[in-house]
Amino acid sequence: MKQFGSILGFELKYYLKNKVFVGITIFLIILIAGVMFFPRVAELFQSDDTTSIVTEKSVMLVKPADSGQVDLYEQSFAGAFAEYDVQITEDSEESIKEKITNSEAACAFVITSPTSYTYYVDNLSMYDMNTEIANEVMAQMYRLNALVQSGVAPTEAMDIVSVQVMGEVESLGKNQMENFFYTYIMIFALYMVILLYGQMVATNVATEKSSRAMEVLITSANPTSMMFGKVIASCLAGFIQLVSVFGSALIFYSINKEYWGGNMIIDSIFNIPPELFAYLLIFFVLGFLIYAFMFGAVGSTASKLEDINTSVMPITMLFVVAFIVVVTSMSSGDIDNALMVVCSYIPFTSPMSMFTRIAMSTVPFYEIAISISILIASTIGIGVISAKIYRVGVLLYGTPPKIGAILKAVRKA
């Protein structure tokens, strides 16, 4: 235990004194401060006389098919497209096209019948929803005319067509839309930290081996203490960095909360439930440890520092696949698909898969307990095996050893 404590303290001090580590942490804190304080700073540069600021609306041209319903078309389209200056026109289609290409108008609807039209626009944006709105407007106008022609009074027909349906949504489980943003951020943070610090563990081990320092260390310290000390130190360093970054973000948000105007995305990120945050810590620590042990073991088998990227590639690809599975499931909205359920019990994928299911779905407690138990047992087992590989890897130089040779040496260790 004394050896473990000494190695842990030494390695942790190395991370905390590392200029790159400190520089990245400070940079991220400054960047988050800039984002959180932006609404407050932007308000200082706004004019006090806000009533004098007039936003000029883009022109939307509408050419009705029936000149007898000009007022109805103007009222209907103006009500539906409040962000546009809707103008009725009798110009030809060629003249309308010319006005759009010359930027005299943003777009135009040429009505050809009560149920058809042509929409003209210069550059069609991928976010242009004008046709969907126009479809609803013209369908409403068609129903209104049909009711009037059937003998219904115009005012009564308008009341029938414009009736508003009110609905309430009561989620008995999790609100995926509400939880999506902070779940994605937490998963992405876990992804970045594991890859970054796992690579650092492998690089540090390989550096010690290439400088022959490992051979000296292994004679005076237990390999298990060395491996666990290095990995837990990197885990603590990553945790300290995350706490520093997200803690400062929370403080900056609290200071500027009133300036964000109840932004749904920002609010959801900083209002993560305490129980979900507890699960995040559990899966973060266990997920980090299991991958860091593997990175450390692989790093000890590399004879040269240049071999690290090739050696850790299988581990990196395994983690990338797990990340892709989770992100794809989140995007589809089907969090409890068969693949995600299976990945929730595989120790290499469960840190992200099970946490995502907990955050965005209703998972029975026994499933969570089983997943965490498997992950804990796997972490300890891989840690012990990694320590044995670490001890064997010290003596392996020359060409990168094959997996069979490593396992055979570990069984004899």
Tab-separated table of C-alpha atoms in Angstrom:
chain	number	residue	atom	x	y	z
A	1	MET	CA	0.000	0.000	0.000
A	2	LYS	CA	2.919	2.355	0.733
A	3	GLN	CA	4.339	1.695	-2.738
A	4	PHE	CA	0.936	2.337	-4.274
A	5	GLY	CA	0.576	5.640	-2.395
A	6	SER	CA	4.021	6.816	-3.426
A	7	ILE	CA	3.457	5.952	-7.090
A	8	LEU	CA	-0.013	7.517	-7.031
A	9	GLY	CA	1.311	10.749	-5.538
A	10	PHE	CA	4.237	10.922	-7.947
A	11	GLU	CA	2.109	10.321	-11.040
A	12	LEU	CA	-0.635	12.725	-9.937
A	13	LYS	CA	1.961	15.423	-9.274
A	14	TYR	CA	3.318	14.830	-12.796
A	15	TYR	CA	-0.095	15.521	-14.323
A	16	LEU	CA	-0.816	18.593	-12.176
A	17	LYS	CA	2.581	20.117	-13.040
A	18	ASN	CA	2.315	19.264	-16.733
A	19	LYS	CA	2.136	22.537	-18.687
A	20	VAL	CA	-0.077	21.035	-21.396
A	21	PHE	CA	-2.538	19.706	-18.815
A	22	VAL	CA	-2.707	23.029	-16.955
A	23	GLY	CA	-2.803	25.031	-20.199
A	24	ILE	CA	-5.716	23.045	-21.661
A	25	THR	CA	-7.648	23.321	-18.391
A	26	ILE	CA	-7.166	27.097	-18.193
A	27	PHE	CA	-8.027	27.497	-21.880
A	28	LEU	CA	-11.292	25.562	-21.479
A	29	ILE	CA	-12.257	27.578	-18.394
A	30	ILE	CA	-11.590	30.864	-20.207
A	31	LEU	CA	-13.535	29.632	-23.244
A	32	ILE	CA	-16.540	28.649	-21.107
A	33	ALA	CA	-16.341	31.969	-19.269
A	34	GLY	CA	-16.495	33.776	-22.606
A	35	VAL	CA	-19.576	31.791	-23.641
A	36	MET	CA	-21.368	32.198	-20.300
A	37	PHE	CA	-20.660	35.941	-20.046
A	38	PHE	CA	-21.468	36.664	-23.704
A	39	PRO	CA	-25.154	37.671	-23.172
A	40	ARG	CA	-24.129	40.043	-20.342
A	41	VAL	CA	-21.362	41.648	-22.440
A	42	ALA	CA	-23.583	41.829	-25.534
A	43	GLU	CA	-26.213	43.708	-23.564
A	44	LEU	CA	-23.689	46.414	-22.668
A	45	PHE	CA	-23.223	47.239	-26.364
A	46	GLN	CA	-26.924	47.390	-27.149
A	47	SER	CA	-28.534	50.783	-27.572
A	48	ASP	CA	-30.705	51.951	-24.693
A	49	ASP	CA	-33.235	53.326	-27.162
A	50	THR	CA	-34.520	49.949	-28.310
A	51	THR	CA	-37.809	51.419	-29.505
A	52	SER	CA	-36.010	53.222	-32.327
A	53	ILE	CA	-34.645	49.980	-33.766
A	54	VAL	CA	-36.849	48.743	-36.590
A	55	THR	CA	-36.195	45.432	-38.278
A	56	GLU	CA	-37.019	45.518	-41.969
A	57	LYS	CA	-39.037	42.488	-43.037
A	58	SER	CA	-38.347	40.539	-46.201
A	59	VAL	CA	-40.988	40.844	-48.915
A	60	MET	CA	-43.165	37.843	-49.796
A	61	LEU	CA	-45.238	38.177	-52.973
A	62	VAL	CA	-48.561	36.378	-53.297
A	63	LYS	CA	-50.439	36.176	-56.596
A	64	PRO	CA	-53.998	34.820	-56.038
A	65	ALA	CA	-55.709	32.687	-58.666
A	66	ASP	CA	-59.059	34.349	-57.946
A	67	SER	CA	-59.047	38.148	-57.910
A	68	GLY	CA	-62.253	38.066	-55.859
A	69	GLN	CA	-60.456	36.627	-52.840
A	70	VAL	CA	-57.541	39.035	-52.672
A	71	ASP	CA	-58.373	40.172	-49.121
A	72	LEU	CA	-58.737	36.582	-47.873
A	73	TYR	CA	-55.366	35.585	-49.327
A	74	GLU	CA	-53.675	38.677	-47.928
A	75	GLN	CA	-55.086	38.162	-44.425
A	76	SER	CA	-54.388	34.427	-44.392
A	77	PHE	CA	-50.801	34.631	-45.635
A	78	ALA	CA	-49.973	37.722	-43.538
A	79	GLY	CA	-51.223	35.933	-40.417
A	80	ALA	CA	-49.270	32.758	-41.153
A	81	PHE	CA	-46.052	34.514	-42.261
A	82	ALA	CA	-45.692	37.242	-39.634
A	83	GLU	CA	-41.937	37.495	-40.253
A	84	TYR	CA	-42.541	38.587	-43.871
A	85	ASP	CA	-44.014	41.700	-45.466
A	86	VAL	CA	-46.735	39.928	-47.455
A	87	GLN	CA	-47.737	41.825	-50.599
A	88	ILE	CA	-50.412	40.883	-53.123
A	89	THR	CA	-49.264	41.214	-56.733
A	90	GLU	CA	-50.806	40.931	-60.173
A	91	ASP	CA	-47.461	40.843	-61.972
A	92	SER	CA	-46.590	38.135	-64.457
A	93	GLU	CA	-44.572	35.133	-63.360
A	94	GLU	CA	-41.559	36.407	-65.292
A	95	SER	CA	-41.748	39.738	-63.470
A	96	ILE	CA	-42.063	37.940	-60.120
A	97	LYS	CA	-39.018	35.782	-60.886
A	98	GLU	CA	-37.030	38.878	-61.836
A	99	LYS	CA	-37.902	40.603	-58.552
A	100	ILE	CA	-36.697	37.571	-56.599
A	101	THR	CA	-33.416	37.241	-58.495
A	102	ASN	CA	-32.854	41.001	-58.050
A	103	SER	CA	-33.489	40.682	-54.279
A	104	GLU	CA	-36.557	42.934	-54.437
A	105	ALA	CA	-38.503	40.055	-52.886
A	106	ALA	CA	-37.379	37.055	-50.842
A	107	CYS	CA	-39.931	34.605	-52.238
A	108	ALA	CA	-43.320	34.336	-53.913
A	109	PHE	CA	-46.387	32.123	-54.063
A	110	VAL	CA	-48.208	31.995	-57.378
A	111	ILE	CA	-51.595	30.392	-56.672
A	112	THR	CA	-52.807	28.380	-59.675
A	113	SER	CA	-55.949	26.865	-58.083
A	114	PRO	CA	-57.534	26.568	-54.612
A	115	THR	CA	-55.350	23.506	-53.986
A	116	SER	CA	-52.144	24.179	-55.950
A	117	TYR	CA	-49.419	26.785	-56.214
A	118	THR	CA	-45.849	27.385	-57.344
A	119	TYR	CA	-43.295	28.570	-54.806
A	120	TYR	CA	-40.462	30.742	-56.131
A	121	VAL	CA	-37.293	31.403	-54.158
A	122	ASP	CA	-33.748	32.272	-55.181
A	123	ASN	CA	-31.655	29.947	-52.992
A	124	LEU	CA	-33.737	27.277	-51.303
A	125	SER	CA	-32.510	26.848	-47.741
A	126	MET	CA	-32.504	23.401	-46.168
A	127	TYR	CA	-34.462	24.973	-43.283
A	128	ASP	CA	-37.095	26.622	-45.509
A	129	MET	CA	-40.513	25.600	-44.090
A	130	ASN	CA	-42.600	28.091	-46.107
A	131	THR	CA	-44.248	25.453	-48.287
A	132	GLU	CA	-45.399	23.445	-45.263
A	133	ILE	CA	-46.970	26.578	-43.778
A	134	ALA	CA	-48.561	27.513	-47.118
A	135	ASN	CA	-50.050	24.010	-47.441
A	136	GLU	CA	-51.815	24.449	-44.122
A	137	VAL	CA	-52.997	27.975	-45.003
A	138	MET	CA	-54.465	26.933	-48.350
A	139	ALA	CA	-56.076	23.824	-46.876
A	140	GLN	CA	-57.748	26.030	-44.272
A	141	MET	CA	-58.927	28.457	-46.966
A	142	TYR	CA	-60.303	25.568	-49.048
A	143	ARG	CA	-62.318	24.232	-46.093
A	144	LEU	CA	-63.593	27.723	-45.351
A	145	ASN	CA	-64.825	28.209	-48.943
A	146	ALA	CA	-66.389	24.746	-48.966
A	147	LEU	CA	-68.349	25.494	-45.789
A	148	VAL	CA	-69.526	28.880	-47.120
A	149	GLN	CA	-70.655	27.288	-50.404
A	150	SER	CA	-72.565	24.686	-48.378
A	151	GLY	CA	-74.621	27.419	-46.746
A	152	VAL	CA	-72.685	27.978	-43.524
A	153	ALA	CA	-72.406	31.615	-42.488
A	154	PRO	CA	-68.915	33.067	-43.133
A	155	THR	CA	-68.321	33.923	-39.446
A	156	GLU	CA	-69.451	30.476	-38.329
A	157	ALA	CA	-67.325	28.826	-41.005
A	158	MET	CA	-64.303	30.822	-39.837
A	159	ASP	CA	-64.889	29.645	-36.258
A	160	ILE	CA	-65.078	26.022	-37.409
A	161	VAL	CA	-61.946	26.206	-39.540
A	162	SER	CA	-59.846	28.119	-36.999
A	163	VAL	CA	-60.750	25.970	-33.997
A	164	GLN	CA	-57.745	25.393	-31.732
A	165	VAL	CA	-57.009	21.939	-30.298
A	166	MET	CA	-55.348	22.005	-26.881
A	167	GLY	CA	-53.360	19.022	-25.684
A	168	GLU	CA	-51.249	18.239	-22.658
A	169	VAL	CA	-48.292	15.853	-22.519
A	170	GLU	CA	-47.561	13.966	-19.316
A	171	SER	CA	-44.461	11.807	-19.484
A	172	LEU	CA	-44.594	8.869	-17.093
A	173	GLY	CA	-40.913	8.127	-17.698
A	174	LYS	CA	-38.070	10.266	-19.058
A	175	ASN	CA	-38.345	13.239	-21.405
A	176	GLN	CA	-35.785	12.406	-24.097
A	177	MET	CA	-35.822	15.867	-25.640
A	178	GLU	CA	-35.211	17.505	-22.264
A	179	ASN	CA	-32.405	15.102	-21.335
A	180	PHE	CA	-30.776	14.833	-24.772
A	181	PHE	CA	-28.405	17.793	-24.526
A	182	TYR	CA	-26.697	17.089	-21.208
A	183	THR	CA	-26.626	13.354	-21.947
A	184	TYR	CA	-24.805	14.008	-25.216
A	185	ILE	CA	-22.363	16.415	-23.543
A	186	MET	CA	-21.598	13.942	-20.750
A	187	ILE	CA	-21.109	11.078	-23.216
A	188	PHE	CA	-18.849	13.215	-25.392
A	189	ALA	CA	-16.836	14.353	-22.328
A	190	LEU	CA	-16.410	10.708	-21.269
A	191	TYR	CA	-15.327	9.826	-24.806
A	192	MET	CA	-12.711	12.585	-24.950
A	193	VAL	CA	-11.314	12.010	-21.451
A	194	ILE	CA	-10.947	8.242	-21.868
A	195	LEU	CA	-9.192	8.537	-25.220
A	196	LEU	CA	-6.999	11.446	-24.124
A	197	TYR	CA	-5.861	10.098	-20.766
A	198	GLY	CA	-5.786	6.479	-21.912
A	199	GLN	CA	-3.363	7.510	-24.634
A	200	MET	CA	-1.339	9.440	-22.058
A	201	VAL	CA	-1.109	6.361	-19.802
A	202	ALA	CA	0.113	4.218	-22.714
A	203	THR	CA	2.600	6.906	-23.791
A	204	ASN	CA	4.016	7.360	-20.265
A	205	VAL	CA	4.473	3.610	-19.834
A	206	ALA	CA	6.145	3.285	-23.232
A	207	THR	CA	8.400	6.266	-22.472
A	208	GLU	CA	9.563	4.671	-19.220
A	209	LYS	CA	10.238	1.410	-21.033
A	210	SER	CA	12.178	2.986	-23.896
A	211	SER	CA	14.357	4.899	-21.409
A	212	ARG	CA	14.944	1.688	-19.403
A	213	ALA	CA	13.569	3.451	-16.319
A	214	MET	CA	10.866	0.804	-16.030
A	215	GLU	CA	13.424	-1.927	-15.437
A	216	VAL	CA	14.728	-0.056	-12.405
A	217	LEU	CA	11.223	0.673	-11.085
A	218	ILE	CA	10.018	-2.893	-11.481
A	219	THR	CA	12.812	-4.203	-9.216
A	220	SER	CA	11.830	-1.912	-6.324
A	221	ALA	CA	8.049	-1.786	-6.651
A	222	ASN	CA	5.247	-4.279	-7.097
A	223	PRO	CA	3.947	-4.290	-10.714
A	224	THR	CA	0.346	-4.255	-9.484
A	225	SER	CA	1.031	-1.185	-7.335
A	226	MET	CA	2.746	0.502	-10.275
A	227	MET	CA	-0.064	-0.198	-12.717
A	228	PHE	CA	-2.872	0.739	-10.326
A	229	GLY	CA	-0.986	3.828	-9.151
A	230	LYS	CA	-0.444	5.106	-12.700
A	231	VAL	CA	-4.010	4.436	-13.838
A	232	ILE	CA	-5.765	5.835	-10.755
A	233	ALA	CA	-3.533	8.917	-10.871
A	234	SER	CA	-4.565	9.565	-14.482
A	235	CYS	CA	-8.200	8.994	-13.486
A	236	LEU	CA	-7.919	11.537	-10.667
A	237	ALA	CA	-6.228	14.014	-13.006
A	238	GLY	CA	-9.022	13.627	-15.552
A	239	PHE	CA	-11.647	13.952	-12.834
A	240	ILE	CA	-9.981	17.101	-11.451
A	241	GLN	CA	-9.939	18.595	-14.945
A	242	LEU	CA	-13.612	17.791	-15.545
A	243	VAL	CA	-14.636	19.187	-12.152
A	244	SER	CA	-12.626	22.354	-12.837
A	245	VAL	CA	-14.159	22.873	-16.259
A	246	PHE	CA	-17.780	21.951	-15.504
A	247	GLY	CA	-17.623	23.486	-12.025
A	248	SER	CA	-16.498	26.819	-13.448
A	249	ALA	CA	-19.203	26.538	-16.109
A	250	LEU	CA	-21.825	26.085	-13.371
A	251	ILE	CA	-20.489	29.077	-11.444
A	252	PHE	CA	-20.400	31.290	-14.540
A	253	TYR	CA	-23.914	30.186	-15.497
A	254	SER	CA	-25.246	30.983	-12.009
A	255	ILE	CA	-23.771	34.486	-12.267
A	256	ASN	CA	-25.300	35.116	-15.712
A	257	LYS	CA	-28.482	33.013	-15.472
A	258	GLU	CA	-30.831	35.977	-15.837
A	259	TYR	CA	-29.135	37.044	-19.077
A	260	TRP	CA	-29.791	33.706	-20.783
A	261	GLY	CA	-33.540	34.319	-20.737
A	262	GLY	CA	-34.579	30.788	-19.809
A	263	ASN	CA	-32.777	29.133	-22.708
A	264	MET	CA	-34.113	25.557	-22.777
A	265	ILE	CA	-30.861	23.945	-23.921
A	266	ILE	CA	-28.659	25.765	-21.403
A	267	ASP	CA	-31.124	25.177	-18.560
A	268	SER	CA	-31.340	21.446	-19.301
A	269	ILE	CA	-27.544	21.120	-19.266
A	270	PHE	CA	-27.156	22.716	-15.829
A	271	ASN	CA	-30.241	21.136	-14.256
A	272	ILE	CA	-29.022	17.546	-14.369
A	273	PRO	CA	-30.785	15.488	-11.625
A	274	PRO	CA	-28.543	14.549	-8.652
A	275	GLU	CA	-29.189	10.802	-9.036
A	276	LEU	CA	-28.211	10.949	-12.693
A	277	PHE	CA	-25.039	12.826	-11.791
A	278	ALA	CA	-24.221	10.058	-9.291
A	279	TYR	CA	-24.595	7.424	-12.032
A	280	LEU	CA	-22.396	9.581	-14.269
A	281	LEU	CA	-19.598	9.500	-11.693
A	282	ILE	CA	-19.890	5.717	-11.264
A	283	PHE	CA	-19.760	4.945	-14.982
A	284	PHE	CA	-17.120	7.603	-15.613
A	285	VAL	CA	-14.715	6.171	-13.013
A	286	LEU	CA	-15.274	2.514	-13.924
A	287	GLY	CA	-15.234	3.164	-17.661
A	288	PHE	CA	-12.070	5.198	-17.406
A	289	LEU	CA	-10.293	2.596	-15.275
A	290	ILE	CA	-11.100	-0.374	-17.508
A	291	TYR	CA	-9.797	1.388	-20.628
A	292	ALA	CA	-6.817	2.969	-18.868
A	293	PHE	CA	-5.711	-0.466	-17.626
A	294	MET	CA	-5.849	-1.791	-21.180
A	295	PHE	CA	-3.972	1.227	-22.542
A	296	GLY	CA	-1.317	0.808	-19.853
A	297	ALA	CA	-0.898	-2.903	-20.572
A	298	VAL	CA	-0.552	-2.282	-24.301
A	299	GLY	CA	1.905	0.554	-23.655
A	300	SER	CA	4.167	-1.798	-21.707
A	301	THR	CA	4.447	-4.147	-24.696
A	302	ALA	CA	5.566	-1.414	-27.112
A	303	SER	CA	9.311	-1.429	-27.656
A	304	LYS	CA	9.409	2.096	-29.106
A	305	LEU	CA	7.341	5.198	-28.527
A	306	GLU	CA	6.535	5.267	-32.244
A	307	ASP	CA	4.703	1.941	-31.917
A	308	ILE	CA	2.092	3.285	-29.488
A	309	ASN	CA	-0.444	4.490	-32.051
A	310	THR	CA	-0.434	1.143	-33.824
A	311	SER	CA	-0.570	-0.845	-30.572
A	312	VAL	CA	-3.539	1.005	-29.065
A	313	MET	CA	-5.551	1.086	-32.307
A	314	PRO	CA	-7.724	-1.987	-31.484
A	315	ILE	CA	-8.654	-0.521	-28.077
A	316	THR	CA	-9.383	2.871	-29.607
A	317	MET	CA	-11.560	1.333	-32.330
A	318	LEU	CA	-13.501	-0.678	-29.724
A	319	PHE	CA	-14.303	2.497	-27.818
A	320	VAL	CA	-15.150	4.435	-30.993
A	321	VAL	CA	-17.623	1.711	-32.015
A	322	ALA	CA	-19.281	1.940	-28.592
A	323	PHE	CA	-19.558	5.724	-28.995
A	324	ILE	CA	-21.083	5.403	-32.478
A	325	VAL	CA	-23.665	2.895	-31.254
A	326	VAL	CA	-24.733	5.234	-28.455
A	327	VAL	CA	-24.872	8.401	-30.579
A	328	THR	CA	-26.798	6.622	-33.363
A	329	SER	CA	-29.344	5.309	-30.870
A	330	MET	CA	-29.727	8.757	-29.308
A	331	SER	CA	-30.314	10.335	-32.709
A	332	SER	CA	-32.939	7.736	-33.644
A	333	GLY	CA	-34.765	8.109	-30.326
A	334	ASP	CA	-34.800	4.330	-29.820
A	335	ILE	CA	-32.612	4.121	-26.733
A	336	ASP	CA	-33.792	0.656	-25.681
A	337	ASN	CA	-33.077	-1.153	-28.953
A	338	ALA	CA	-31.625	-4.660	-28.800
A	339	LEU	CA	-28.070	-3.525	-29.529
A	340	MET	CA	-28.110	-0.915	-26.751
A	341	VAL	CA	-29.513	-3.425	-24.264
A	342	VAL	CA	-26.756	-5.925	-25.108
A	343	CYS	CA	-24.087	-3.205	-24.930
A	344	SER	CA	-25.393	-2.235	-21.483
A	345	TYR	CA	-23.952	-5.477	-20.062
A	346	ILE	CA	-20.662	-5.592	-21.988
A	347	PRO	CA	-18.031	-3.910	-19.774
A	348	PHE	CA	-16.295	-2.192	-22.710
A	349	THR	CA	-19.508	-0.502	-23.873
A	350	SER	CA	-21.689	-0.303	-20.751
A	351	PRO	CA	-20.199	2.953	-19.345
A	352	MET	CA	-21.782	4.892	-22.208
A	353	SER	CA	-24.667	2.576	-23.178
A	354	MET	CA	-26.160	2.030	-19.719
A	355	PHE	CA	-25.687	5.651	-18.688
A	356	THR	CA	-27.497	6.807	-21.834
A	357	ARG	CA	-30.373	4.404	-21.169
A	358	ILE	CA	-30.630	5.615	-17.560
A	359	ALA	CA	-30.652	9.262	-18.683
A	360	MET	CA	-33.139	8.930	-21.545
A	361	SER	CA	-35.246	5.903	-20.675
A	362	THR	CA	-36.716	4.009	-17.721
A	363	VAL	CA	-34.364	1.195	-16.744
A	364	PRO	CA	-35.235	-1.240	-13.907
A	365	PHE	CA	-32.852	-0.963	-10.968
A	366	TYR	CA	-31.856	-4.620	-11.157
A	367	GLU	CA	-30.552	-4.093	-14.712
A	368	ILE	CA	-28.457	-1.141	-13.520
A	369	ALA	CA	-27.133	-3.195	-10.594
A	370	ILE	CA	-26.184	-6.100	-12.876
A	371	SER	CA	-24.434	-3.785	-15.332
A	372	ILE	CA	-22.446	-2.026	-12.587
A	373	SER	CA	-21.526	-5.343	-10.928
A	374	ILE	CA	-20.222	-6.766	-14.207
A	375	LEU	CA	-18.299	-3.562	-14.832
A	376	ILE	CA	-16.707	-3.566	-11.353
A	377	ALA	CA	-15.678	-7.222	-11.610
A	378	SER	CA	-14.320	-6.702	-15.124
A	379	THR	CA	-12.375	-3.613	-14.071
A	380	ILE	CA	-10.682	-5.469	-11.207
A	381	GLY	CA	-9.965	-8.503	-13.381
A	382	ILE	CA	-8.544	-6.455	-16.255
A	383	GLY	CA	-6.528	-4.417	-13.761
A	384	VAL	CA	-4.870	-7.546	-12.349
A	385	ILE	CA	-4.213	-8.990	-15.821
A	386	SER	CA	-2.849	-5.641	-17.009
A	387	ALA	CA	-0.429	-5.578	-14.060
A	388	LYS	CA	0.857	-9.011	-15.075
A	389	ILE	CA	1.239	-7.915	-18.689
A	390	TYR	CA	3.011	-4.807	-17.413
A	391	ARG	CA	5.544	-6.943	-15.526
A	392	VAL	CA	6.093	-9.233	-18.529
A	393	GLY	CA	6.208	-6.330	-20.994
A	394	VAL	CA	9.203	-4.793	-19.252
A	395	LEU	CA	11.444	-7.494	-20.673
A	396	LEU	CA	9.957	-7.540	-24.169
A	397	TYR	CA	12.084	-5.576	-26.624
A	398	GLY	CA	12.585	-5.702	-30.365
A	399	THR	CA	9.587	-6.470	-32.564
A	400	PRO	CA	6.119	-6.017	-30.985
A	401	PRO	CA	5.169	-9.317	-29.305
A	402	LYS	CA	2.204	-11.363	-30.465
A	403	ILE	CA	-0.876	-11.772	-28.282
A	404	GLY	CA	-0.260	-15.507	-27.880
A	405	ALA	CA	3.265	-14.926	-26.589
A	406	ILE	CA	2.044	-12.311	-24.110
A	407	LEU	CA	-0.718	-14.560	-22.735
A	408	LYS	CA	1.708	-17.468	-22.412
A	409	ALA	CA	4.136	-15.285	-20.465
A	410	VAL	CA	1.313	-13.976	-18.253
A	411	ARG	CA	0.206	-17.520	-17.325
A	412	LYS	CA	3.737	-18.288	-16.204
A	413	ALA	CA	4.004	-15.023	-14.241
